[in-house]
Short mmCIF file of N, CA, C and O in Angstrom, two decimals:
data_model
loop_
_atom_site.label_atom_id
_atom_site.label_comp_id
_atom_site.label_asym_id
_atom_site.label_seq_id
_atom_site.Cartn_x
_atom_site.Cartn_y
_atom_site.Cartn_z
N MET H 1 0.85 -1.17 0.00
CA MET H 1 0.00 0.00 0.00
C MET H 1 0.90 1.24 0.00
O MET H 1 1.43 1.62 1.02
N HIS H 2 1.08 1.84 -1.16
CA HIS H 2 1.92 3.02 -1.27
C HIS H 2 1.19 4.29 -0.83
O HIS H 2 1.80 5.34 -0.72
N GLU H 3 -0.10 4.18 -0.56
CA GLU H 3 -0.87 5.34 -0.11
C GLU H 3 -0.34 5.89 1.21
O GLU H 3 -0.36 7.11 1.43
N LEU H 4 0.17 5.03 2.08
CA LEU H 4 0.75 5.49 3.34
C LEU H 4 1.95 6.40 3.07
O LEU H 4 2.08 7.47 3.68
N GLY H 5 2.80 6.02 2.15
CA GLY H 5 3.94 6.86 1.77
C GLY H 5 3.49 8.19 1.18
O GLY H 5 4.09 9.23 1.45
N ILE H 6 2.44 8.15 0.38
CA ILE H 6 1.90 9.39 -0.20
C ILE H 6 1.37 10.30 0.90
O ILE H 6 1.65 11.50 0.91
N VAL H 7 0.64 9.72 1.84
CA VAL H 7 0.09 10.51 2.95
C VAL H 7 1.22 11.15 3.75
O VAL H 7 1.15 12.33 4.11
N PHE H 8 2.28 10.41 4.02
CA PHE H 8 3.41 10.98 4.77
C PHE H 8 4.10 12.09 3.97
O PHE H 8 4.49 13.11 4.53
N SER H 9 4.24 11.89 2.66
CA SER H 9 4.85 12.94 1.82
C SER H 9 4.01 14.20 1.81
O SER H 9 4.53 15.31 1.89
N VAL H 10 2.70 14.02 1.69
CA VAL H 10 1.79 15.18 1.71
C VAL H 10 1.88 15.88 3.06
O VAL H 10 1.98 17.11 3.12
N ALA H 11 1.86 15.12 4.14
CA ALA H 11 1.95 15.71 5.48
C ALA H 11 3.26 16.49 5.64
O ALA H 11 3.25 17.61 6.16
N ASP H 12 4.37 15.92 5.19
CA ASP H 12 5.66 16.61 5.29
C ASP H 12 5.64 17.91 4.51
O ASP H 12 6.13 18.94 4.98
N LYS H 13 5.09 17.89 3.30
CA LYS H 13 5.04 19.10 2.46
C LYS H 13 4.14 20.16 3.11
O LYS H 13 4.49 21.34 3.14
N VAL H 14 3.00 19.73 3.63
CA VAL H 14 2.09 20.68 4.27
C VAL H 14 2.73 21.27 5.53
O VAL H 14 2.61 22.48 5.78
N LEU H 15 3.44 20.46 6.30
CA LEU H 15 4.13 20.98 7.49
C LEU H 15 5.22 21.98 7.10
O LEU H 15 5.41 23.00 7.78
N GLU H 16 5.91 21.71 6.02
CA GLU H 16 6.92 22.66 5.52
C GLU H 16 6.27 23.99 5.14
O GLU H 16 6.77 25.06 5.51
N ILE H 17 5.16 23.92 4.44
CA ILE H 17 4.44 25.14 4.05
C ILE H 17 3.92 25.87 5.29
O ILE H 17 3.99 27.10 5.38
N ALA H 18 3.44 25.11 6.27
CA ALA H 18 2.94 25.70 7.51
C ALA H 18 4.05 26.44 8.26
O ALA H 18 3.85 27.56 8.73
N ARG H 19 5.23 25.83 8.33
CA ARG H 19 6.37 26.48 8.99
C ARG H 19 6.77 27.76 8.25
O ARG H 19 6.99 28.80 8.87
N ASP H 20 6.84 27.67 6.93
CA ASP H 20 7.26 28.82 6.12
C ASP H 20 6.28 29.99 6.21
O ASP H 20 6.66 31.13 5.96
N ASN H 21 5.02 29.69 6.54
CA ASN H 21 3.99 30.73 6.55
C ASN H 21 3.42 31.00 7.95
O ASN H 21 2.39 31.65 8.08
N ASP H 22 4.08 30.48 8.98
CA ASP H 22 3.65 30.67 10.37
C ASP H 22 2.18 30.30 10.60
O ASP H 22 1.43 31.01 11.27
N LEU H 23 1.77 29.18 10.05
CA LEU H 23 0.39 28.72 10.21
C LEU H 23 0.25 27.99 11.54
O LEU H 23 1.18 27.33 12.00
N THR H 24 -0.92 28.11 12.15
CA THR H 24 -1.13 27.49 13.45
C THR H 24 -2.12 26.32 13.40
O THR H 24 -2.20 25.55 14.36
N GLU H 25 -2.88 26.21 12.34
CA GLU H 25 -3.81 25.08 12.20
C GLU H 25 -4.09 24.81 10.73
O GLU H 25 -4.30 25.74 9.95
N ILE H 26 -4.11 23.54 10.39
CA ILE H 26 -4.46 23.11 9.04
C ILE H 26 -5.90 22.64 9.09
O ILE H 26 -6.21 21.65 9.74
N VAL H 27 -6.78 23.35 8.42
CA VAL H 27 -8.21 23.03 8.44
C VAL H 27 -8.54 21.91 7.46
O VAL H 27 -9.25 20.97 7.79
N ALA H 28 -8.02 22.01 6.26
CA ALA H 28 -8.30 20.99 5.24
C ALA H 28 -7.18 20.93 4.21
O ALA H 28 -6.53 21.93 3.93
N ILE H 29 -7.01 19.75 3.66
CA ILE H 29 -6.09 19.52 2.55
C ILE H 29 -6.93 18.91 1.43
O ILE H 29 -7.60 17.90 1.65
N THR H 30 -6.90 19.54 0.26
CA THR H 30 -7.61 18.99 -0.89
C THR H 30 -6.60 18.40 -1.85
O THR H 30 -5.67 19.08 -2.27
N MET H 31 -6.80 17.13 -2.15
CA MET H 31 -5.92 16.45 -3.11
C MET H 31 -6.73 16.12 -4.36
O MET H 31 -7.93 15.85 -4.28
N GLN H 32 -6.05 16.15 -5.49
CA GLN H 32 -6.67 15.73 -6.74
C GLN H 32 -5.99 14.43 -7.18
O GLN H 32 -4.77 14.36 -7.26
N ILE H 33 -6.83 13.44 -7.44
CA ILE H 33 -6.35 12.11 -7.81
C ILE H 33 -6.96 11.75 -9.16
O ILE H 33 -8.17 11.84 -9.35
N GLY H 34 -6.12 11.35 -10.09
CA GLY H 34 -6.60 10.94 -11.41
C GLY H 34 -7.39 9.66 -11.35
O GLY H 34 -7.07 8.75 -10.59
N GLU H 35 -8.40 9.60 -12.19
CA GLU H 35 -9.32 8.46 -12.26
C GLU H 35 -8.58 7.13 -12.50
O GLU H 35 -8.99 6.10 -11.98
N ILE H 36 -7.50 7.16 -13.27
CA ILE H 36 -6.78 5.92 -13.55
C ILE H 36 -5.38 5.92 -12.96
O ILE H 36 -4.51 5.18 -13.40
N SER H 37 -5.17 6.75 -11.94
CA SER H 37 -3.87 6.72 -11.25
C SER H 37 -3.82 5.44 -10.43
O SER H 37 -4.82 4.75 -10.23
N SER H 38 -2.67 5.12 -9.92
CA SER H 38 -2.53 3.92 -9.09
C SER H 38 -2.86 4.20 -7.63
O SER H 38 -2.71 3.33 -6.78
N VAL H 39 -3.34 5.40 -7.35
CA VAL H 39 -3.68 5.80 -5.98
C VAL H 39 -5.15 5.50 -5.72
O VAL H 39 -6.02 5.90 -6.50
N ILE H 40 -5.43 4.84 -4.62
CA ILE H 40 -6.80 4.50 -4.26
C ILE H 40 -7.27 5.49 -3.19
O ILE H 40 -6.76 5.50 -2.07
N PRO H 41 -8.23 6.36 -3.55
CA PRO H 41 -8.69 7.40 -2.63
C PRO H 41 -9.13 6.89 -1.25
O PRO H 41 -8.80 7.50 -0.24
N ASP H 42 -9.84 5.77 -1.21
CA ASP H 42 -10.27 5.24 0.09
C ASP H 42 -9.08 4.85 0.96
O ASP H 42 -9.12 5.03 2.18
N TYR H 43 -8.03 4.33 0.35
CA TYR H 43 -6.83 3.98 1.12
C TYR H 43 -6.14 5.23 1.65
O TYR H 43 -5.62 5.23 2.76
N LEU H 44 -6.14 6.30 0.84
CA LEU H 44 -5.56 7.57 1.32
C LEU H 44 -6.28 8.03 2.57
O LEU H 44 -5.65 8.42 3.55
N LYS H 45 -7.60 7.98 2.52
CA LYS H 45 -8.39 8.42 3.68
C LYS H 45 -8.14 7.54 4.90
O LYS H 45 -8.07 8.03 6.02
N LYS H 46 -7.98 6.24 4.67
CA LYS H 46 -7.72 5.33 5.79
C LYS H 46 -6.33 5.52 6.38
O LYS H 46 -6.12 5.28 7.56
N CYS H 47 -5.38 5.95 5.55
CA CYS H 47 -4.01 6.18 6.02
C CYS H 47 -3.83 7.56 6.66
O CYS H 47 -2.85 7.79 7.37
N PHE H 48 -4.75 8.47 6.38
CA PHE H 48 -4.58 9.85 6.84
C PHE H 48 -4.40 9.99 8.35
O PHE H 48 -3.61 10.84 8.80
N PRO H 49 -5.07 9.21 9.19
CA PRO H 49 -4.84 9.34 10.64
C PRO H 49 -3.36 9.17 11.04
O PRO H 49 -2.91 9.76 12.02
N ALA H 50 -2.61 8.39 10.29
CA ALA H 50 -1.18 8.24 10.59
C ALA H 50 -0.45 9.56 10.40
O ALA H 50 0.50 9.87 11.13
N ALA H 51 -0.88 10.36 9.44
CA ALA H 51 -0.28 11.68 9.23
C ALA H 51 -0.68 12.64 10.33
O ALA H 51 0.11 13.49 10.75
N VAL H 52 -1.90 12.50 10.81
CA VAL H 52 -2.40 13.38 11.87
C VAL H 52 -1.51 13.26 13.11
O VAL H 52 -1.27 14.26 13.81
N GLU H 53 -1.00 12.08 13.36
CA GLU H 53 -0.14 11.86 14.53
C GLU H 53 1.19 12.58 14.42
O GLU H 53 1.89 12.74 15.42
N ARG H 54 1.56 13.04 13.23
CA ARG H 54 2.87 13.67 13.03
C ARG H 54 2.95 15.08 13.60
O ARG H 54 4.04 15.57 13.86
N SER H 55 1.80 15.75 13.77
CA SER H 55 1.84 17.13 14.25
C SER H 55 0.49 17.54 14.80
O SER H 55 -0.56 17.19 14.25
N PRO H 56 0.51 18.37 15.87
CA PRO H 56 -0.75 18.89 16.40
C PRO H 56 -1.46 19.84 15.41
O PRO H 56 -2.65 20.09 15.56
N LEU H 57 -0.74 20.33 14.41
CA LEU H 57 -1.38 21.18 13.39
C LEU H 57 -2.46 20.43 12.63
O LEU H 57 -3.38 21.03 12.07
N PHE H 58 -2.38 19.11 12.61
CA PHE H 58 -3.34 18.27 11.88
C PHE H 58 -4.49 17.79 12.76
O PHE H 58 -5.29 16.97 12.32
N ALA H 59 -4.58 18.26 13.99
CA ALA H 59 -5.56 17.73 14.94
C ALA H 59 -7.00 17.72 14.41
O ALA H 59 -7.76 16.80 14.68
N HIS H 60 -7.37 18.73 13.66
CA HIS H 60 -8.75 18.82 13.15
C HIS H 60 -8.79 18.91 11.62
O HIS H 60 -9.74 19.44 11.05
N THR H 61 -7.78 18.40 10.97
CA THR H 61 -7.67 18.52 9.51
C THR H 61 -8.56 17.52 8.80
O THR H 61 -8.60 16.35 9.14
N GLU H 62 -9.25 18.02 7.78
CA GLU H 62 -10.07 17.17 6.91
C GLU H 62 -9.30 16.94 5.62
O GLU H 62 -8.76 17.87 5.03
N LEU H 63 -9.27 15.70 5.18
CA LEU H 63 -8.67 15.37 3.89
C LEU H 63 -9.80 15.30 2.86
O LEU H 63 -10.72 14.49 3.00
N LYS H 64 -9.73 16.16 1.86
CA LYS H 64 -10.72 16.18 0.79
C LYS H 64 -10.05 15.63 -0.47
O LYS H 64 -8.90 15.94 -0.75
N ILE H 65 -10.79 14.82 -1.20
CA ILE H 65 -10.25 14.23 -2.42
C ILE H 65 -11.18 14.51 -3.58
O ILE H 65 -12.39 14.28 -3.50
N GLU H 66 -10.60 15.04 -4.66
CA GLU H 66 -11.33 15.26 -5.90
C GLU H 66 -10.77 14.29 -6.94
O GLU H 66 -9.55 14.15 -7.06
N ILE H 67 -11.65 13.65 -7.67
CA ILE H 67 -11.23 12.71 -8.71
C ILE H 67 -11.19 13.46 -10.05
O ILE H 67 -12.18 14.08 -10.45
N LEU H 68 -10.05 13.40 -10.71
CA LEU H 68 -9.91 14.02 -12.03
C LEU H 68 -10.18 12.95 -13.10
O LEU H 68 -9.56 11.90 -13.10
N PRO H 69 -11.12 13.23 -14.00
CA PRO H 69 -11.45 12.24 -15.01
C PRO H 69 -10.32 12.05 -16.02
O PRO H 69 -9.57 12.97 -16.31
N ALA H 70 -10.25 10.83 -16.53
CA ALA H 70 -9.28 10.53 -17.58
C ALA H 70 -9.81 11.10 -18.90
O ALA H 70 -10.98 10.96 -19.22
N ARG H 71 -8.92 11.78 -19.63
CA ARG H 71 -9.28 12.34 -20.95
C ARG H 71 -8.17 11.97 -21.92
O ARG H 71 -7.00 11.98 -21.58
N TYR H 72 -8.58 11.67 -23.12
CA TYR H 72 -7.66 11.29 -24.20
C TYR H 72 -7.74 12.30 -25.33
O TYR H 72 -8.76 12.97 -25.51
N LEU H 73 -6.68 12.36 -26.12
CA LEU H 73 -6.64 13.17 -27.33
C LEU H 73 -6.27 12.25 -28.48
O LEU H 73 -5.30 11.49 -28.40
N CYS H 74 -7.06 12.32 -29.55
CA CYS H 74 -6.77 11.56 -30.76
C CYS H 74 -5.90 12.42 -31.66
O CYS H 74 -6.30 13.52 -32.05
N HIS H 75 -4.72 11.92 -31.98
CA HIS H 75 -3.81 12.68 -32.84
C HIS H 75 -4.17 12.53 -34.32
O HIS H 75 -3.60 13.23 -35.15
N SER H 76 -5.11 11.66 -34.63
CA SER H 76 -5.55 11.54 -36.02
C SER H 76 -6.58 12.61 -36.39
O SER H 76 -6.50 13.24 -37.44
N CYS H 77 -7.56 12.82 -35.49
CA CYS H 77 -8.64 13.77 -35.82
C CYS H 77 -8.70 14.98 -34.89
O CYS H 77 -9.45 15.92 -35.14
N GLY H 78 -7.96 14.95 -33.77
CA GLY H 78 -7.95 16.08 -32.84
C GLY H 78 -9.05 16.06 -31.80
O GLY H 78 -9.17 16.96 -30.99
N GLU H 79 -9.85 15.01 -31.79
CA GLU H 79 -10.96 14.89 -30.83
C GLU H 79 -10.43 14.58 -29.44
O GLU H 79 -9.50 13.80 -29.26
N SER H 80 -11.04 15.19 -28.42
CA SER H 80 -10.76 14.89 -27.02
C SER H 80 -11.96 14.14 -26.47
O SER H 80 -13.11 14.48 -26.77
N PHE H 81 -11.70 13.10 -25.66
CA PHE H 81 -12.82 12.29 -25.18
C PHE H 81 -12.47 11.63 -23.85
O PHE H 81 -11.31 11.56 -23.45
N SER H 82 -13.51 11.15 -23.17
CA SER H 82 -13.38 10.56 -21.84
C SER H 82 -13.01 9.08 -21.90
O SER H 82 -13.14 8.43 -22.95
N LEU H 83 -12.63 8.55 -20.77
CA LEU H 83 -12.34 7.13 -20.65
C LEU H 83 -13.59 6.31 -20.98
O LEU H 83 -13.51 5.29 -21.65
N GLU H 84 -14.73 6.75 -20.52
CA GLU H 84 -15.98 6.05 -20.78
C GLU H 84 -16.26 5.97 -22.28
O GLU H 84 -16.63 4.93 -22.80
N GLN H 85 -16.05 7.09 -22.98
CA GLN H 85 -16.24 7.10 -24.43
C GLN H 85 -15.25 6.16 -25.11
O GLN H 85 -15.59 5.47 -26.07
N PHE H 86 -14.02 6.14 -24.61
CA PHE H 86 -13.00 5.23 -25.14
C PHE H 86 -13.43 3.78 -24.97
O PHE H 86 -13.33 2.97 -25.90
N LYS H 87 -13.92 3.44 -23.79
CA LYS H 87 -14.35 2.07 -23.51
C LYS H 87 -15.52 1.67 -24.41
O LYS H 87 -15.57 0.54 -24.91
N GLU H 88 -16.46 2.58 -24.60
CA GLU H 88 -17.65 2.29 -25.41
C GLU H 88 -17.30 2.06 -26.88
O GLU H 88 -17.89 1.20 -27.53
N SER H 89 -16.36 2.84 -27.40
CA SER H 89 -16.06 2.77 -28.83
C SER H 89 -14.82 1.93 -29.15
O SER H 89 -14.58 1.61 -30.31
N GLY H 90 -14.01 1.62 -28.15
CA GLY H 90 -12.80 0.85 -28.38
C GLY H 90 -11.69 1.66 -29.03
O GLY H 90 -10.72 1.12 -29.54
N GLY H 91 -11.81 2.96 -29.00
CA GLY H 91 -10.84 3.87 -29.60
C GLY H 91 -11.43 5.26 -29.60
O GLY H 91 -12.28 5.58 -28.78
N CYS H 92 -11.01 6.06 -30.54
CA CYS H 92 -11.55 7.42 -30.65
C CYS H 92 -13.01 7.33 -31.09
O CYS H 92 -13.31 6.71 -32.12
N PRO H 93 -13.93 7.95 -30.35
CA PRO H 93 -15.34 7.87 -30.73
C PRO H 93 -15.66 8.64 -32.02
O PRO H 93 -16.67 8.37 -32.66
N ALA H 94 -14.78 9.55 -32.42
CA ALA H 94 -15.04 10.33 -33.63
C ALA H 94 -14.56 9.63 -34.89
O ALA H 94 -15.27 9.62 -35.91
N CYS H 95 -13.37 9.03 -34.83
CA CYS H 95 -12.80 8.45 -36.07
C CYS H 95 -12.43 6.98 -35.96
O CYS H 95 -12.03 6.37 -36.94
N GLY H 96 -12.51 6.41 -34.75
CA GLY H 96 -12.20 5.00 -34.58
C GLY H 96 -10.73 4.68 -34.37
O GLY H 96 -10.36 3.51 -34.18
N GLU H 97 -9.86 5.68 -34.41
CA GLU H 97 -8.42 5.47 -34.21
C GLU H 97 -8.16 4.77 -32.88
O GLU H 97 -8.79 5.07 -31.87
N GLN H 98 -7.21 3.81 -32.90
CA GLN H 98 -6.87 3.08 -31.68
C GLN H 98 -5.42 3.26 -31.26
O GLN H 98 -5.08 2.96 -30.13
N ASP H 99 -4.58 3.73 -32.16
CA ASP H 99 -3.15 3.77 -31.87
C ASP H 99 -2.60 5.15 -31.53
O ASP H 99 -1.74 5.27 -30.67
N PHE H 100 -3.04 6.18 -32.20
CA PHE H 100 -2.46 7.51 -32.02
C PHE H 100 -3.27 8.32 -31.01
O PHE H 100 -3.76 9.40 -31.30
N LEU H 101 -3.39 7.77 -29.82
CA LEU H 101 -4.14 8.40 -28.74
C LEU H 101 -3.17 8.79 -27.62
O LEU H 101 -2.25 8.05 -27.31
N GLU H 102 -3.42 9.93 -27.04
CA GLU H 102 -2.57 10.42 -25.94
C GLU H 102 -3.44 10.62 -24.71
O GLU H 102 -4.50 11.25 -24.79
N LEU H 103 -2.99 10.11 -23.58
CA LEU H 103 -3.68 10.34 -22.31
C LEU H 103 -3.33 11.75 -21.85
O LEU H 103 -2.16 12.07 -21.64
N LEU H 104 -4.34 12.60 -21.72
CA LEU H 104 -4.12 13.99 -21.30
C LEU H 104 -4.19 14.15 -19.79
O LEU H 104 -3.38 14.85 -19.19
N THR H 105 -5.19 13.56 -19.18
CA THR H 105 -5.38 13.65 -17.73
C THR H 105 -5.88 12.31 -17.21
O THR H 105 -6.39 11.50 -17.96
N GLY H 106 -5.72 12.12 -15.91
CA GLY H 106 -6.24 10.92 -15.28
C GLY H 106 -5.26 10.17 -14.41
O GLY H 106 -5.64 9.27 -13.68
N ARG H 107 -3.97 10.55 -14.47
CA ARG H 107 -2.97 9.86 -13.65
C ARG H 107 -2.37 10.76 -12.57
O ARG H 107 -1.40 10.40 -11.92
N GLU H 108 -2.97 11.92 -12.37
CA GLU H 108 -2.42 12.90 -11.43
C GLU H 108 -2.59 12.45 -9.97
O GLU H 108 -3.46 11.66 -9.64
N CYS H 109 -1.75 13.00 -9.14
CA CYS H 109 -1.87 12.87 -7.69
C CYS H 109 -1.11 14.05 -7.10
O CYS H 109 0.12 14.06 -7.08
N PHE H 110 -1.86 15.08 -6.68
CA PHE H 110 -1.18 16.25 -6.12
C PHE H 110 -2.07 17.00 -5.15
O PHE H 110 -3.27 16.77 -5.08
N ILE H 111 -1.43 17.89 -4.39
CA ILE H 111 -2.14 18.76 -3.47
C ILE H 111 -2.71 19.92 -4.26
O ILE H 111 -1.97 20.63 -4.93
N LYS H 112 -4.01 20.09 -4.20
CA LYS H 112 -4.66 21.20 -4.91
C LYS H 112 -4.72 22.43 -4.02
O LYS H 112 -4.46 23.54 -4.47
N ASN H 113 -5.06 22.21 -2.75
CA ASN H 113 -5.34 23.36 -1.89
C ASN H 113 -5.08 22.99 -0.43
O ASN H 113 -5.28 21.84 -0.03
N ILE H 114 -4.64 23.97 0.32
CA ILE H 114 -4.47 23.82 1.77
C ILE H 114 -5.25 24.97 2.42
O ILE H 114 -4.99 26.14 2.12
N GLU H 115 -6.20 24.61 3.25
CA GLU H 115 -6.96 25.62 4.01
C GLU H 115 -6.34 25.68 5.40
O GLU H 115 -6.29 24.67 6.10
N ALA H 116 -5.87 26.85 5.77
CA ALA H 116 -5.17 26.96 7.05
C ALA H 116 -5.19 28.40 7.56
O ALA H 116 -5.50 29.32 6.81
N TYR H 117 -4.84 28.55 8.80
CA TYR H 117 -4.62 29.88 9.38
C TYR H 117 -3.58 29.79 10.48
O TYR H 117 -3.14 28.75 10.87
#
């Protein structure tokens, strides 16, 4: 479960930002996770209490997770489409291309926002 390592990395980065900005409490951390990333959002949430133990700044912190949808770009016709459309058509829904497709979004894992004071 690499989610524990991710949670610790996020906690370390947030603590660094808190120190640099003289923050006294972290209210919420919003993370964005790609739909087809290898990160499992439920595991992140289950591991988050381990990060809370690292600092009293996290005593009342909420972990928020936003899922970013996977989007593809067809280099044959220029069409952009979702993972669902890809699955339904077996390729580009506009032209049927299966090889010249680029994944644009969906594998991300990053901190979007930190709410603190």
